Amino acid sequence: MKSLIAVAGMTFACSAQAAPQGFYGKTLRVYWNEARSQRVQGEGAFKSVSIPLSFTVYVSTKGQLFKRLTSTTASGRATGSKDRVGDAGSGADGAGAVTFQGNTLIATGNNHGLGRRIRITFDGGSSCSAEVLTGKAGAGAATVRSNATGKMLELESVSAGPASCSVQDGNAFAN
């Protein structure tokens, strides 16, 4: 998984390439589940859970990027999101970047030892495909803030399941 973090780091170092015209005015959504061994920081034993996540990106008609990562608790009782604008950024809950390679959008993120790479290949019309890779650095637990609950979580292991992708004309964030 160290290579996943290294890939994320290399992507941050690359210069941003503008979104291809075919992405303009489109919203792309990716859905997947992450299998995790996690616990609330400092509490009890680690538990195996499946966490549903989604990544939504809108490329405006001027090429601006708007992104949202949404997660739901394993129980389904709470949902939360993290929004970002632009092709790169960082904050208290980690850093991320988006680059384009032809008709492929690659979003990377690093959140205190948890790395994620989302690759979306867009056909320029009404379909796309996606792949999500996740991993954590080092032998210890990664500590991250839950989007859904705001609590600090310790992740002993994490892996992404198969991803699905959809395309929508227009701005999904406008509604």
mmCIF file of C-alpha atoms in Angstrom:
data_model
loop_
_atom_site.group_PDB
_atom_site.id
_atom_site.type_symbol
_atom_site.label_atom_id
_atom_site.label_comp_id
_atom_site.label_asym_id
_atom_site.label_seq_id
_atom_site.Cartn_x
_atom_site.Cartn_y
_atom_site.Cartn_z
ATOM 1 C CA MET A 1 0.000 0.000 0.000
ATOM 2 C CA LYS A 2 3.015 2.274 0.311
ATOM 3 C CA SER A 3 2.998 2.369 -3.493
ATOM 4 C CA LEU A 4 -0.555 3.740 -3.406
ATOM 5 C CA ILE A 5 0.603 6.601 -1.200
ATOM 6 C CA ALA A 6 3.588 7.131 -3.489
ATOM 7 C CA VAL A 7 1.251 7.302 -6.503
ATOM 8 C CA ALA A 8 -0.876 9.886 -4.707
ATOM 9 C CA GLY A 9 2.233 11.903 -3.907
ATOM 10 C CA MET A 10 3.447 11.795 -7.499
ATOM 11 C CA THR A 11 0.083 13.016 -8.731
ATOM 12 C CA PHE A 12 0.300 16.076 -6.456
ATOM 13 C CA ALA A 13 3.652 16.899 -8.034
ATOM 14 C CA CYS A 14 2.312 16.779 -11.601
ATOM 15 C CA SER A 15 1.112 19.971 -13.200
ATOM 16 C CA ALA A 16 -2.643 20.163 -13.653
ATOM 17 C CA GLN A 17 -4.014 19.529 -17.127
ATOM 18 C CA ALA A 18 -7.315 21.132 -18.083
ATOM 19 C CA ALA A 19 -10.379 18.941 -18.320
ATOM 20 C CA PRO A 20 -11.118 17.727 -21.851
ATOM 21 C CA GLN A 21 -14.039 19.551 -23.469
ATOM 22 C CA GLY A 22 -16.179 16.401 -23.327
ATOM 23 C CA PHE A 23 -16.262 16.645 -19.510
ATOM 24 C CA TYR A 24 -17.629 20.222 -19.513
ATOM 25 C CA GLY A 25 -21.158 20.539 -18.138
ATOM 26 C CA LYS A 26 -21.163 16.932 -16.860
ATOM 27 C CA THR A 27 -21.503 15.344 -13.430
ATOM 28 C CA LEU A 28 -19.829 11.988 -12.880
ATOM 29 C CA ARG A 29 -20.654 9.823 -9.861
ATOM 30 C CA VAL A 30 -18.766 6.807 -8.571
ATOM 31 C CA TYR A 31 -20.158 4.387 -5.961
ATOM 32 C CA TRP A 32 -18.286 1.681 -4.050
ATOM 33 C CA ASN A 33 -18.004 -0.003 -0.649
ATOM 34 C CA GLU A 34 -14.877 -0.117 1.467
ATOM 35 C CA ALA A 35 -14.202 -3.169 3.620
ATOM 36 C CA ARG A 36 -12.556 -1.877 6.767
ATOM 37 C CA SER A 37 -11.288 -3.063 10.100
ATOM 38 C CA GLN A 38 -11.939 0.030 12.230
ATOM 39 C CA ARG A 39 -12.840 1.378 15.637
ATOM 40 C CA VAL A 40 -13.613 4.745 17.174
ATOM 41 C CA GLN A 41 -10.247 6.130 18.292
ATOM 42 C CA GLY A 42 -9.186 4.601 21.602
ATOM 43 C CA GLU A 43 -12.280 2.403 22.001
ATOM 44 C CA GLY A 44 -12.489 -1.416 22.196
ATOM 45 C CA ALA A 45 -11.633 -3.931 19.539
ATOM 46 C CA PHE A 46 -11.461 -3.337 15.802
ATOM 47 C CA LYS A 47 -14.636 -4.344 13.914
ATOM 48 C CA SER A 48 -15.022 -5.440 10.302
ATOM 49 C CA VAL A 49 -17.459 -3.121 8.514
ATOM 50 C CA SER A 50 -18.549 -2.280 4.985
ATOM 51 C CA ILE A 51 -18.816 1.463 4.372
ATOM 52 C CA PRO A 52 -20.714 2.790 1.308
ATOM 53 C CA LEU A 53 -19.012 5.752 -0.360
ATOM 54 C CA SER A 54 -19.618 7.951 -3.361
ATOM 55 C CA PHE A 55 -17.506 10.503 -5.204
ATOM 56 C CA THR A 56 -19.259 13.155 -7.268
ATOM 57 C CA VAL A 57 -17.416 15.544 -9.565
ATOM 58 C CA TYR A 58 -18.935 18.282 -11.698
ATOM 59 C CA VAL A 59 -16.895 19.990 -14.407
ATOM 60 C CA SER A 60 -18.497 23.365 -15.106
ATOM 61 C CA THR A 61 -18.986 24.762 -18.599
ATOM 62 C CA LYS A 62 -15.866 26.866 -17.850
ATOM 63 C CA GLY A 63 -13.805 23.839 -16.758
ATOM 64 C CA GLN A 64 -13.966 24.423 -12.968
ATOM 65 C CA LEU A 65 -14.080 21.313 -10.763
ATOM 66 C CA PHE A 66 -16.491 20.753 -7.882
ATOM 67 C CA LYS A 67 -16.049 17.543 -5.872
ATOM 68 C CA ARG A 68 -17.879 15.771 -3.066
ATOM 69 C CA LEU A 69 -16.895 12.617 -1.171
ATOM 70 C CA THR A 70 -19.840 11.128 0.727
ATOM 71 C CA SER A 71 -19.798 8.263 3.202
ATOM 72 C CA THR A 72 -22.455 6.507 5.242
ATOM 73 C CA THR A 73 -21.943 4.628 8.496
ATOM 74 C CA ALA A 74 -22.096 0.835 8.370
ATOM 75 C CA SER A 75 -25.457 1.004 10.191
ATOM 76 C CA GLY A 76 -26.829 3.462 7.614
ATOM 77 C CA ARG A 77 -27.873 5.889 10.380
ATOM 78 C CA ALA A 78 -25.571 8.780 9.451
ATOM 79 C CA THR A 79 -24.242 10.233 6.222
ATOM 80 C CA GLY A 80 -21.735 13.035 5.739
ATOM 81 C CA SER A 81 -19.807 14.726 2.947
ATOM 82 C CA LYS A 82 -16.603 16.619 2.302
ATOM 83 C CA ASP A 83 -16.697 19.193 -0.515
ATOM 84 C CA ARG A 84 -13.773 20.676 -2.422
ATOM 85 C CA VAL A 85 -13.526 23.146 -5.282
ATOM 86 C CA GLY A 86 -10.680 23.146 -7.812
ATOM 87 C CA ASP A 87 -8.175 20.578 -8.985
ATOM 88 C CA ALA A 88 -6.100 20.461 -5.776
ATOM 89 C CA GLY A 89 -6.372 21.366 -2.133
ATOM 90 C CA SER A 90 -5.549 20.451 1.415
ATOM 91 C CA GLY A 91 -6.957 20.968 4.859
ATOM 92 C CA ALA A 92 -7.139 19.479 8.321
ATOM 93 C CA ASP A 93 -8.677 16.301 6.878
ATOM 94 C CA GLY A 94 -6.030 15.652 4.224
ATOM 95 C CA ALA A 95 -5.103 16.645 0.717
ATOM 96 C CA GLY A 96 -6.327 15.765 -2.745
ATOM 97 C CA ALA A 97 -5.782 16.440 -6.416
ATOM 98 C CA VAL A 98 -7.495 15.782 -9.733
ATOM 99 C CA THR A 99 -5.649 15.320 -13.016
ATOM 100 C CA PHE A 100 -6.752 14.355 -16.510
ATOM 101 C CA GLN A 101 -5.081 11.933 -18.876
ATOM 102 C CA GLY A 102 -7.074 12.054 -22.099
ATOM 103 C CA ASN A 103 -10.639 10.964 -21.270
ATOM 104 C CA THR A 104 -9.624 9.711 -17.830
ATOM 105 C CA LEU A 105 -10.042 11.689 -14.622
ATOM 106 C CA ILE A 106 -7.801 10.631 -11.744
ATOM 107 C CA ALA A 107 -8.632 11.866 -8.242
ATOM 108 C CA THR A 108 -6.150 11.127 -5.470
ATOM 109 C CA GLY A 109 -6.321 11.813 -1.785
ATOM 110 C CA ASN A 110 -4.212 11.307 1.299
ATOM 111 C CA ASN A 111 -5.852 11.606 4.694
ATOM 112 C CA HIS A 112 -3.359 11.047 7.540
ATOM 113 C CA GLY A 113 -2.107 7.692 6.289
ATOM 114 C CA LEU A 114 -5.188 6.638 4.313
ATOM 115 C CA GLY A 115 -4.709 6.890 0.546
ATOM 116 C CA ARG A 116 -7.374 6.711 -2.148
ATOM 117 C CA ARG A 117 -7.179 6.823 -5.962
ATOM 118 C CA ILE A 118 -10.352 7.101 -8.046
ATOM 119 C CA ARG A 119 -10.001 6.624 -11.794
ATOM 120 C CA ILE A 120 -12.970 7.524 -14.009
ATOM 121 C CA THR A 121 -12.845 6.864 -17.738
ATOM 122 C CA PHE A 122 -15.527 8.806 -19.612
ATOM 123 C CA ASP A 123 -16.667 7.907 -23.138
ATOM 124 C CA GLY A 124 -17.639 11.529 -23.901
ATOM 125 C CA GLY A 125 -21.328 10.611 -24.019
ATOM 126 C CA SER A 126 -23.510 8.956 -21.430
ATOM 127 C CA SER A 127 -21.344 6.251 -19.878
ATOM 128 C CA CYS A 128 -18.222 5.861 -17.802
ATOM 129 C CA SER A 129 -16.289 3.242 -15.894
ATOM 130 C CA ALA A 130 -14.465 3.594 -12.598
ATOM 131 C CA GLU A 131 -11.886 1.941 -10.401
ATOM 132 C CA VAL A 132 -11.119 2.807 -6.769
ATOM 133 C CA LEU A 133 -7.941 1.835 -4.932
ATOM 134 C CA THR A 134 -7.487 2.395 -1.203
ATOM 135 C CA GLY A 135 -4.748 1.617 1.227
ATOM 136 C CA LYS A 136 -2.992 2.791 4.328
ATOM 137 C CA ALA A 137 0.626 3.565 4.985
ATOM 138 C CA GLY A 138 2.706 1.698 7.513
ATOM 139 C CA ALA A 139 2.008 -1.066 9.988
ATOM 140 C CA GLY A 140 -0.019 0.950 12.494
ATOM 141 C CA ALA A 141 -3.573 2.179 12.246
ATOM 142 C CA ALA A 142 -4.416 5.226 10.145
ATOM 143 C CA THR A 143 -6.449 7.822 12.047
ATOM 144 C CA VAL A 144 -9.084 9.724 10.067
ATOM 145 C CA ARG A 145 -12.190 11.785 10.794
ATOM 146 C CA SER A 146 -15.471 10.169 9.751
ATOM 147 C CA ASN A 147 -17.426 12.288 7.253
ATOM 148 C CA ALA A 148 -20.629 10.729 8.578
ATOM 149 C CA THR A 149 -20.171 11.110 12.347
ATOM 150 C CA GLY A 150 -17.282 13.533 12.820
ATOM 151 C CA LYS A 151 -15.620 11.030 15.174
ATOM 152 C CA MET A 152 -11.971 10.076 14.838
ATOM 153 C CA LEU A 153 -11.584 6.519 13.526
ATOM 154 C CA GLU A 154 -8.615 4.177 13.601
ATOM 155 C CA LEU A 155 -8.367 1.992 10.498
ATOM 156 C CA GLU A 156 -6.374 -1.218 10.835
ATOM 157 C CA SER A 157 -7.048 -2.208 7.205
ATOM 158 C CA VAL A 158 -9.084 -0.897 4.274
ATOM 159 C CA SER A 159 -9.818 -2.081 0.742
ATOM 160 C CA ALA A 160 -12.196 -0.848 -1.931
ATOM 161 C CA GLY A 161 -14.715 -3.095 -3.622
ATOM 162 C CA PRO A 162 -15.868 -2.853 -7.243
ATOM 163 C CA ALA A 163 -17.001 0.592 -8.365
ATOM 164 C CA SER A 164 -19.894 1.704 -10.551
ATOM 165 C CA CYS A 165 -20.099 4.985 -12.426
ATOM 166 C CA SER A 166 -22.822 7.198 -13.876
ATOM 167 C CA VAL A 167 -22.921 10.369 -16.009
ATOM 168 C CA GLN A 168 -25.440 13.191 -15.788
ATOM 169 C CA ASP A 169 -25.746 16.329 -17.872
ATOM 170 C CA GLY A 170 -25.577 19.503 -15.781
ATOM 171 C CA ASN A 171 -24.593 20.380 -12.240
ATOM 172 C CA ALA A 172 -25.726 17.843 -9.623
ATOM 173 C CA PHE A 173 -24.783 20.349 -6.899
ATOM 174 C CA ALA A 174 -27.229 22.998 -8.173
ATOM 175 C CA ASN A 175 -30.299 21.155 -6.874
#
